[in-house]
């Protein structure tokens, strides 16, 4: 099982800020004390603690071989809940911000061939993946869609990397991505990586259903739509803390654990970032996160305690 909670807290300063596309800025972040930053692999993201109450996750999109800088791309969301607006308005060159990470639930697994699909700002984790695929000598193709050509960041960089392997599809002039053509033939030698809005993820998920298990890897911006929570309470035993707590239907495990005075790391509160991932020692979780793969959920080795619950009367957690 992969390790969890090995990320660190670090104070960063904005070293460079570039307008990369309509509504998209790219920030280069360096350690405030000038030290090297923790290493990361393609697919990783960091949490920016924008205010004491506001934390947001952003994919790293720079060069993993550079240890002096972390690069992120941030889209100003029209319906921003505060995160992207804060970044665009406040994080100018010289501004300081605290970060936690890096964390990777979207890692690029070895494969002789990749199909990458990106929608809008979902291209950010894909950029370093393509660089890694190039270094490994793998075959790859990218289908990249956006609202307009001018809103699509990293176009020039990807064109230089990919030549004819990159298909850029602005919706206003070319319509939707031609996913059926790209994913028509299931291949056992290919992994599919997709990041973007929910309709794109749903479409790729449906089209890759006939492909071999483990083919599809995706990252979500927002939590999956799930059914209502049941009306049953359950118990959680905290193995490290020696506490047994009752979780009612209207409270999360994270809420109950935190209220009991137990320190449990958390960030998004919606099962998309992975900060609260917790090892399950006994019992069967009811997974409600949008992060673990179906295989990881079936293994029941960890769970996201901000949203997931129990499919049994009692869970024992490694807290």
mmCIF file of C-alpha atoms in Angstrom:
data_model
loop_
_atom_site.group_PDB
_atom_site.id
_atom_site.type_symbol
_atom_site.label_atom_id
_atom_site.label_comp_id
_atom_site.label_asym_id
_atom_site.label_seq_id
_atom_site.Cartn_x
_atom_site.Cartn_y
_atom_site.Cartn_z
ATOM 1 C CA UNK A 1 0.000 0.000 0.000
ATOM 2 C CA UNK A 2 1.319 3.476 -0.814
ATOM 3 C CA UNK A 3 2.290 5.723 2.060
ATOM 4 C CA UNK A 4 0.044 8.560 3.133
ATOM 5 C CA UNK A 5 0.528 11.815 5.033
ATOM 6 C CA UNK A 6 4.197 12.155 4.036
ATOM 7 C CA UNK A 7 3.706 15.689 2.765
ATOM 8 C CA UNK A 8 5.190 18.730 4.493
ATOM 9 C CA UNK A 9 4.163 22.313 5.287
ATOM 10 C CA UNK A 10 6.261 24.981 3.584
ATOM 11 C CA UNK A 11 6.168 28.776 3.314
ATOM 12 C CA UNK A 12 6.305 29.920 -0.304
ATOM 13 C CA UNK A 13 6.793 33.198 -2.128
ATOM 14 C CA UNK A 14 5.502 34.028 -5.620
ATOM 15 C CA UNK A 15 8.640 34.359 -7.763
ATOM 16 C CA UNK A 16 6.936 34.805 -11.129
ATOM 17 C CA UNK A 17 3.403 35.331 -12.406
ATOM 18 C CA UNK A 18 2.370 35.000 -16.061
ATOM 19 C CA UNK A 19 -0.959 35.440 -17.824
ATOM 20 C CA UNK A 20 -1.001 32.081 -19.612
ATOM 21 C CA UNK A 21 -4.456 32.288 -21.256
ATOM 22 C CA UNK A 22 -7.764 34.100 -20.865
ATOM 23 C CA UNK A 23 -8.586 33.769 -17.170
ATOM 24 C CA UNK A 24 -5.549 31.584 -16.422
ATOM 25 C CA UNK A 25 -2.419 32.631 -14.551
ATOM 26 C CA UNK A 26 0.697 30.529 -13.983
ATOM 27 C CA UNK A 27 2.609 31.038 -10.740
ATOM 28 C CA UNK A 28 6.171 29.972 -9.981
ATOM 29 C CA UNK A 29 6.464 29.434 -6.223
ATOM 30 C CA UNK A 30 9.774 29.222 -4.359
ATOM 31 C CA UNK A 31 10.551 28.435 -0.742
ATOM 32 C CA UNK A 32 10.530 31.659 1.265
ATOM 33 C CA UNK A 33 13.857 30.708 2.870
ATOM 34 C CA UNK A 34 15.464 29.862 -0.478
ATOM 35 C CA UNK A 35 15.793 26.136 0.224
ATOM 36 C CA UNK A 36 14.957 23.340 -2.190
ATOM 37 C CA UNK A 37 11.351 22.188 -2.293
ATOM 38 C CA UNK A 38 10.238 18.579 -1.754
ATOM 39 C CA UNK A 39 10.426 16.355 -4.809
ATOM 40 C CA UNK A 40 7.258 15.433 -6.689
ATOM 41 C CA UNK A 41 6.091 13.234 -9.542
ATOM 42 C CA UNK A 42 3.683 14.052 -12.392
ATOM 43 C CA UNK A 43 0.078 14.095 -11.187
ATOM 44 C CA UNK A 44 0.925 15.590 -7.785
ATOM 45 C CA UNK A 45 -0.828 18.590 -6.278
ATOM 46 C CA UNK A 46 -0.298 20.947 -3.364
ATOM 47 C CA UNK A 47 -2.727 22.612 -0.955
ATOM 48 C CA UNK A 48 -2.449 26.391 -0.701
ATOM 49 C CA UNK A 49 -3.615 27.774 2.651
ATOM 50 C CA UNK A 50 -4.956 31.051 1.265
ATOM 51 C CA UNK A 51 -6.577 32.183 4.528
ATOM 52 C CA UNK A 52 -7.088 30.386 7.854
ATOM 53 C CA UNK A 53 -10.487 29.225 6.567
ATOM 54 C CA UNK A 54 -9.681 28.829 2.854
ATOM 55 C CA UNK A 55 -7.546 26.023 1.421
ATOM 56 C CA UNK A 56 -7.458 24.969 -2.220
ATOM 57 C CA UNK A 57 -5.662 22.270 -4.197
ATOM 58 C CA UNK A 58 -3.673 22.968 -7.372
ATOM 59 C CA UNK A 59 -1.858 20.525 -9.628
ATOM 60 C CA UNK A 60 1.858 20.965 -10.139
ATOM 61 C CA UNK A 61 2.547 21.597 -13.822
ATOM 62 C CA UNK A 62 6.244 22.423 -14.008
ATOM 63 C CA UNK A 63 9.381 20.299 -14.352
ATOM 64 C CA UNK A 64 9.712 17.607 -11.653
ATOM 65 C CA UNK A 65 13.496 17.742 -12.048
ATOM 66 C CA UNK A 66 13.548 21.322 -10.760
ATOM 67 C CA UNK A 67 13.690 21.443 -6.970
ATOM 68 C CA UNK A 68 13.822 25.231 -6.633
ATOM 69 C CA UNK A 69 10.304 25.977 -7.852
ATOM 70 C CA UNK A 70 6.758 24.637 -7.864
ATOM 71 C CA UNK A 71 4.577 25.797 -10.781
ATOM 72 C CA UNK A 72 0.781 25.897 -10.745
ATOM 73 C CA UNK A 73 -1.864 27.119 -13.179
ATOM 74 C CA UNK A 74 -5.038 28.698 -11.785
ATOM 75 C CA UNK A 75 -8.244 29.424 -13.675
ATOM 76 C CA UNK A 76 -10.437 32.247 -12.402
ATOM 77 C CA UNK A 77 -13.714 30.388 -11.962
ATOM 78 C CA UNK A 78 -16.840 32.428 -12.800
ATOM 79 C CA UNK A 79 -18.585 30.845 -9.815
ATOM 80 C CA UNK A 80 -15.519 30.992 -7.580
ATOM 81 C CA UNK A 81 -16.067 30.021 -3.940
ATOM 82 C CA UNK A 82 -13.173 32.324 -3.062
ATOM 83 C CA UNK A 83 -10.083 30.300 -3.904
ATOM 84 C CA UNK A 84 -9.344 31.241 -7.499
ATOM 85 C CA UNK A 85 -10.445 34.844 -6.890
ATOM 86 C CA UNK A 86 -8.003 35.104 -3.988
ATOM 87 C CA UNK A 87 -5.141 33.701 -6.070
ATOM 88 C CA UNK A 88 -5.822 36.049 -8.993
ATOM 89 C CA UNK A 89 -6.325 39.124 -6.820
ATOM 90 C CA UNK A 90 -3.754 38.602 -4.062
ATOM 91 C CA UNK A 91 -0.900 36.344 -5.206
ATOM 92 C CA UNK A 92 1.311 38.751 -7.115
ATOM 93 C CA UNK A 93 5.110 38.555 -7.302
ATOM 94 C CA UNK A 94 6.510 38.772 -3.788
ATOM 95 C CA UNK A 95 3.352 37.600 -2.026
ATOM 96 C CA UNK A 96 3.790 34.804 0.515
ATOM 97 C CA UNK A 97 1.525 31.792 0.962
ATOM 98 C CA UNK A 98 1.710 28.596 3.003
ATOM 99 C CA UNK A 99 1.407 25.231 1.277
ATOM 100 C CA UNK A 100 1.112 21.590 2.218
ATOM 101 C CA UNK A 101 2.244 18.796 -0.047
ATOM 102 C CA UNK A 102 3.037 17.437 -2.454
ATOM 103 C CA UNK A 103 0.416 14.693 -2.579
ATOM 104 C CA UNK A 104 -0.275 12.362 -5.499
ATOM 105 C CA UNK A 105 -3.436 10.344 -6.125
ATOM 106 C CA UNK A 106 -3.077 10.703 -9.900
ATOM 107 C CA UNK A 107 0.339 9.160 -10.446
ATOM 108 C CA UNK A 108 1.552 8.221 -13.916
ATOM 109 C CA UNK A 109 2.011 4.460 -13.978
ATOM 110 C CA UNK A 110 4.527 2.854 -16.378
ATOM 111 C CA UNK A 111 3.041 1.940 -19.757
ATOM 112 C CA UNK A 112 4.245 1.602 -23.345
ATOM 113 C CA UNK A 113 1.377 3.800 -24.535
ATOM 114 C CA UNK A 114 -0.836 6.549 -23.099
ATOM 115 C CA UNK A 115 -3.975 8.387 -24.130
ATOM 116 C CA UNK A 116 -4.310 11.759 -22.379
ATOM 117 C CA UNK A 117 -7.565 13.732 -22.348
ATOM 118 C CA UNK A 118 -7.706 17.232 -20.855
ATOM 119 C CA UNK A 119 -10.567 19.684 -20.493
ATOM 120 C CA UNK A 120 -9.753 23.334 -19.774
ATOM 121 C CA UNK A 121 -7.557 23.855 -16.719
ATOM 122 C CA UNK A 122 -7.508 20.064 -16.357
ATOM 123 C CA UNK A 123 -4.492 20.184 -18.655
ATOM 124 C CA UNK A 124 -2.238 21.229 -15.752
ATOM 125 C CA UNK A 125 -1.393 17.758 -14.380
ATOM 126 C CA UNK A 126 -1.209 16.370 -17.921
ATOM 127 C CA UNK A 127 1.666 18.656 -18.995
ATOM 128 C CA UNK A 128 4.335 17.034 -16.774
ATOM 129 C CA UNK A 129 2.863 13.590 -17.513
ATOM 130 C CA UNK A 130 3.562 14.085 -21.197
ATOM 131 C CA UNK A 131 7.106 15.147 -20.400
ATOM 132 C CA UNK A 132 7.564 11.973 -18.356
ATOM 133 C CA UNK A 133 6.086 9.817 -21.130
ATOM 134 C CA UNK A 134 8.544 11.410 -23.569
ATOM 135 C CA UNK A 135 11.503 10.695 -21.300
ATOM 136 C CA UNK A 136 10.368 7.082 -20.930
ATOM 137 C CA UNK A 137 10.095 6.640 -24.701
ATOM 138 C CA UNK A 138 6.389 5.770 -24.520
ATOM 139 C CA UNK A 139 3.867 6.427 -27.263
ATOM 140 C CA UNK A 140 1.220 8.989 -26.411
ATOM 141 C CA UNK A 141 -1.568 11.135 -27.781
ATOM 142 C CA UNK A 142 -3.383 14.106 -26.245
ATOM 143 C CA UNK A 143 -6.906 15.351 -26.883
ATOM 144 C CA UNK A 144 -7.211 18.833 -25.357
ATOM 145 C CA UNK A 145 -10.500 20.718 -25.296
ATOM 146 C CA UNK A 146 -11.479 24.155 -24.059
ATOM 147 C CA UNK A 147 -14.149 26.831 -24.415
ATOM 148 C CA UNK A 148 -12.082 28.975 -26.797
ATOM 149 C CA UNK A 149 -8.558 28.778 -28.187
ATOM 150 C CA UNK A 150 -7.516 31.838 -26.197
ATOM 151 C CA UNK A 151 -8.641 30.215 -22.934
ATOM 152 C CA UNK A 152 -6.426 27.144 -23.399
ATOM 153 C CA UNK A 153 -3.118 27.397 -21.531
ATOM 154 C CA UNK A 154 0.118 25.581 -22.480
ATOM 155 C CA UNK A 155 -0.893 25.198 -26.156
ATOM 156 C CA UNK A 156 2.495 26.229 -27.512
ATOM 157 C CA UNK A 157 4.438 24.109 -25.033
ATOM 158 C CA UNK A 158 2.368 21.039 -25.858
ATOM 159 C CA UNK A 159 2.642 21.627 -29.605
ATOM 160 C CA UNK A 160 6.441 21.677 -29.331
ATOM 161 C CA UNK A 161 6.394 18.447 -27.336
ATOM 162 C CA UNK A 162 3.873 16.580 -29.373
ATOM 163 C CA UNK A 163 3.824 17.634 -32.972
ATOM 164 C CA UNK A 164 0.962 15.728 -34.567
ATOM 165 C CA UNK A 165 0.204 13.860 -31.357
ATOM 166 C CA UNK A 166 -1.655 16.834 -29.834
ATOM 167 C CA UNK A 167 -5.197 17.662 -30.957
ATOM 168 C CA UNK A 168 -6.433 21.031 -29.681
ATOM 169 C CA UNK A 169 -10.220 21.433 -29.924
ATOM 170 C CA UNK A 170 -11.776 24.806 -29.010
ATOM 171 C CA UNK A 171 -15.483 24.218 -28.487
ATOM 172 C CA UNK A 172 -16.613 27.541 -29.974
ATOM 173 C CA UNK A 173 -15.097 26.742 -33.385
ATOM 174 C CA UNK A 174 -14.727 22.933 -33.466
ATOM 175 C CA UNK A 175 -17.371 21.570 -31.098
ATOM 176 C CA UNK A 176 -16.829 18.868 -28.511
ATOM 177 C CA UNK A 177 -13.881 16.516 -28.318
ATOM 178 C CA UNK A 178 -14.163 13.483 -30.582
ATOM 179 C CA UNK A 179 -13.848 11.006 -27.752
ATOM 180 C CA UNK A 180 -15.505 8.053 -29.517
ATOM 181 C CA UNK A 181 -12.888 8.148 -32.273
ATOM 182 C CA UNK A 182 -10.042 8.273 -29.770
ATOM 183 C CA UNK A 183 -11.367 5.559 -27.464
ATOM 184 C CA UNK A 184 -13.196 3.278 -29.898
ATOM 185 C CA UNK A 185 -10.726 0.408 -29.720
ATOM 186 C CA UNK A 186 -9.825 -1.051 -26.336
ATOM 187 C CA UNK A 187 -6.101 -1.724 -26.034
ATOM 188 C CA UNK A 188 -4.399 -3.780 -23.367
ATOM 189 C CA UNK A 189 -1.121 -1.862 -23.798
ATOM 190 C CA UNK A 190 -2.605 1.588 -23.104
ATOM 191 C CA UNK A 191 -3.421 3.651 -20.033
ATOM 192 C CA UNK A 192 -5.939 6.510 -20.247
ATOM 193 C CA UNK A 193 -5.449 9.643 -18.125
ATOM 194 C CA UNK A 194 -8.161 12.302 -18.026
ATOM 195 C CA UNK A 195 -8.647 15.505 -16.039
ATOM 196 C CA UNK A 196 -11.362 18.088 -16.528
ATOM 197 C CA UNK A 197 -14.977 18.913 -15.787
ATOM 198 C CA UNK A 198 -17.503 16.296 -14.701
ATOM 199 C CA UNK A 199 -19.235 15.776 -18.102
ATOM 200 C CA UNK A 200 -15.872 15.006 -19.705
ATOM 201 C CA UNK A 201 -14.958 12.511 -16.979
ATOM 202 C CA UNK A 202 -18.346 10.820 -17.277
ATOM 203 C CA UNK A 203 -18.003 10.516 -21.055
ATOM 204 C CA UNK A 204 -14.506 9.036 -20.896
ATOM 205 C CA UNK A 205 -15.565 6.669 -18.108
ATOM 206 C CA UNK A 206 -18.445 5.342 -20.210
ATOM 207 C CA UNK A 207 -16.307 4.929 -23.333
ATOM 208 C CA UNK A 208 -13.528 3.079 -21.509
ATOM 209 C CA UNK A 209 -15.884 0.689 -19.723
ATOM 210 C CA UNK A 210 -15.026 -2.101 -22.236
ATOM 211 C CA UNK A 211 -11.298 -1.522 -21.724
ATOM 212 C CA UNK A 212 -9.243 -3.711 -19.327
ATOM 213 C CA UNK A 213 -9.637 -3.034 -15.607
ATOM 214 C CA UNK A 214 -7.157 -0.455 -14.362
ATOM 215 C CA UNK A 215 -6.946 1.335 -17.709
ATOM 216 C CA UNK A 216 -8.662 4.558 -16.672
ATOM 217 C CA UNK A 217 -7.075 7.109 -14.344
ATOM 218 C CA UNK A 218 -8.914 10.343 -13.637
ATOM 219 C CA UNK A 219 -8.803 13.367 -11.396
ATOM 220 C CA UNK A 220 -11.870 15.379 -10.421
ATOM 221 C CA UNK A 221 -12.250 19.080 -9.710
ATOM 222 C CA UNK A 222 -15.489 18.548 -7.813
ATOM 223 C CA UNK A 223 -16.937 15.619 -5.838
ATOM 224 C CA UNK A 224 -18.992 12.940 -7.510
ATOM 225 C CA UNK A 225 -22.758 13.130 -7.182
ATOM 226 C CA UNK A 226 -23.837 10.467 -4.683
ATOM 227 C CA UNK A 227 -27.034 9.277 -3.100
ATOM 228 C CA UNK A 228 -28.209 10.377 0.342
ATOM 229 C CA UNK A 229 -26.547 9.225 3.540
ATOM 230 C CA UNK A 230 -28.465 6.612 5.522
ATOM 231 C CA UNK A 231 -30.013 7.275 8.935
ATOM 232 C CA UNK A 232 -27.871 4.849 10.945
ATOM 233 C CA UNK A 233 -25.156 5.797 13.436
ATOM 234 C CA UNK A 234 -21.963 3.769 13.745
ATOM 235 C CA UNK A 235 -18.927 3.566 16.010
ATOM 236 C CA UNK A 236 -15.302 4.371 15.224
ATOM 237 C CA UNK A 237 -12.515 3.084 17.417
ATOM 238 C CA UNK A 238 -9.362 5.185 17.203
ATOM 239 C CA UNK A 239 -6.531 2.705 17.702
ATOM 240 C CA UNK A 240 -3.798 5.247 18.474
ATOM 241 C CA UNK A 241 -5.933 7.529 20.649
ATOM 242 C CA UNK A 242 -7.736 4.811 22.602
ATOM 243 C CA UNK A 243 -11.136 6.407 22.004
ATOM 244 C CA UNK A 244 -14.387 4.914 20.756
ATOM 245 C CA UNK A 245 -16.771 7.496 19.277
ATOM 246 C CA UNK A 246 -20.278 7.437 17.856
ATOM 247 C CA UNK A 247 -20.796 9.030 14.441
ATOM 248 C CA UNK A 248 -24.425 10.125 13.907
ATOM 249 C CA UNK A 249 -26.006 10.407 10.447
ATOM 250 C CA UNK A 250 -25.622 14.189 10.327
ATOM 251 C CA UNK A 251 -21.913 14.313 11.245
ATOM 252 C CA UNK A 252 -18.772 13.168 9.448
ATOM 253 C CA UNK A 253 -16.117 10.980 11.032
ATOM 254 C CA UNK A 254 -13.743 13.919 10.694
ATOM 255 C CA UNK A 255 -16.105 16.217 12.597
ATOM 256 C CA UNK A 256 -16.548 13.757 15.448
ATOM 257 C CA UNK A 257 -12.839 12.927 15.692
ATOM 258 C CA UNK A 258 -11.819 16.593 15.663
ATOM 259 C CA UNK A 259 -14.463 17.511 18.251
ATOM 260 C CA UNK A 260 -13.013 14.809 20.522
ATOM 261 C CA UNK A 261 -9.684 16.640 20.441
ATOM 262 C CA UNK A 262 -7.868 14.258 18.098
ATOM 263 C CA UNK A 263 -5.641 15.906 15.503
ATOM 264 C CA UNK A 264 -6.653 14.680 12.036
ATOM 265 C CA UNK A 265 -5.270 16.461 8.950
ATOM 266 C CA UNK A 266 -7.913 17.767 6.554
ATOM 267 C CA UNK A 267 -8.355 20.307 3.793
ATOM 268 C CA UNK A 268 -11.145 20.153 1.191
ATOM 269 C CA UNK A 269 -13.867 18.509 3.298
ATOM 270 C CA UNK A 270 -15.433 16.962 0.182
ATOM 271 C CA UNK A 271 -13.347 13.872 -0.572
ATOM 272 C CA UNK A 272 -11.285 15.248 -3.442
ATOM 273 C CA UNK A 273 -7.866 16.198 -2.020
ATOM 274 C CA UNK A 274 -6.736 13.182 0.023
ATOM 275 C CA UNK A 275 -5.478 15.106 3.063
ATOM 276 C CA UNK A 276 -7.681 13.173 5.502
ATOM 277 C CA UNK A 277 -6.911 9.714 4.095
ATOM 278 C CA UNK A 278 -6.824 7.305 7.018
ATOM 279 C CA UNK A 279 -5.755 3.683 7.359
ATOM 280 C CA UNK A 280 -8.607 1.249 8.116
ATOM 281 C CA UNK A 281 -7.578 -1.509 10.529
ATOM 282 C CA UNK A 282 -10.949 -3.263 10.862
ATOM 283 C CA UNK A 283 -14.397 -2.957 9.350
ATOM 284 C CA UNK A 284 -15.771 -2.040 5.942
ATOM 285 C CA UNK A 285 -16.012 1.606 4.876
ATOM 286 C CA UNK A 286 -18.793 3.089 2.783
ATOM 287 C CA UNK A 287 -16.574 4.966 0.356
ATOM 288 C CA UNK A 288 -18.012 8.320 -0.704
ATOM 289 C CA UNK A 289 -14.820 10.004 -1.882
ATOM 290 C CA UNK A 290 -14.004 11.086 -5.430
ATOM 291 C CA UNK A 291 -10.335 10.168 -5.254
ATOM 292 C CA UNK A 292 -9.632 6.487 -4.640
ATOM 293 C CA UNK A 293 -9.819 4.184 -7.643
ATOM 294 C CA UNK A 294 -12.448 1.431 -7.635
ATOM 295 C CA UNK A 295 -9.660 -1.039 -6.912
ATOM 296 C CA UNK A 296 -8.420 1.022 -3.958
ATOM 297 C CA UNK A 297 -11.931 1.361 -2.597
ATOM 298 C CA UNK A 298 -12.514 -2.389 -2.914
ATOM 299 C CA UNK A 299 -9.283 -3.061 -0.989
ATOM 300 C CA UNK A 300 -10.680 -1.073 1.991
ATOM 301 C CA UNK A 301 -7.181 -0.264 3.236
ATOM 302 C CA UNK A 302 -7.797 3.475 3.580
ATOM 303 C CA UNK A 303 -10.724 5.891 3.547
ATOM 304 C CA UNK A 304 -11.389 9.639 3.395
ATOM 305 C CA UNK A 305 -12.933 10.423 6.761
ATOM 306 C CA UNK A 306 -14.313 13.800 5.691
ATOM 307 C CA UNK A 307 -17.038 12.153 3.576
ATOM 308 C CA UNK A 308 -16.876 8.357 3.772
ATOM 309 C CA UNK A 309 -18.797 6.415 6.382
ATOM 310 C CA UNK A 310 -19.222 2.838 7.613
ATOM 311 C CA UNK A 311 -20.921 -0.080 5.878
ATOM 312 C CA UNK A 312 -20.783 -1.963 9.191
ATOM 313 C CA UNK A 313 -21.570 -1.177 12.845
ATOM 314 C CA UNK A 314 -17.943 -0.430 13.816
ATOM 315 C CA UNK A 315 -14.744 0.774 12.163
ATOM 316 C CA UNK A 316 -11.269 0.662 13.678
ATOM 317 C CA UNK A 317 -9.059 3.443 12.319
ATOM 318 C CA UNK A 318 -5.330 4.039 12.686
ATOM 319 C CA UNK A 319 -5.624 7.418 14.405
#
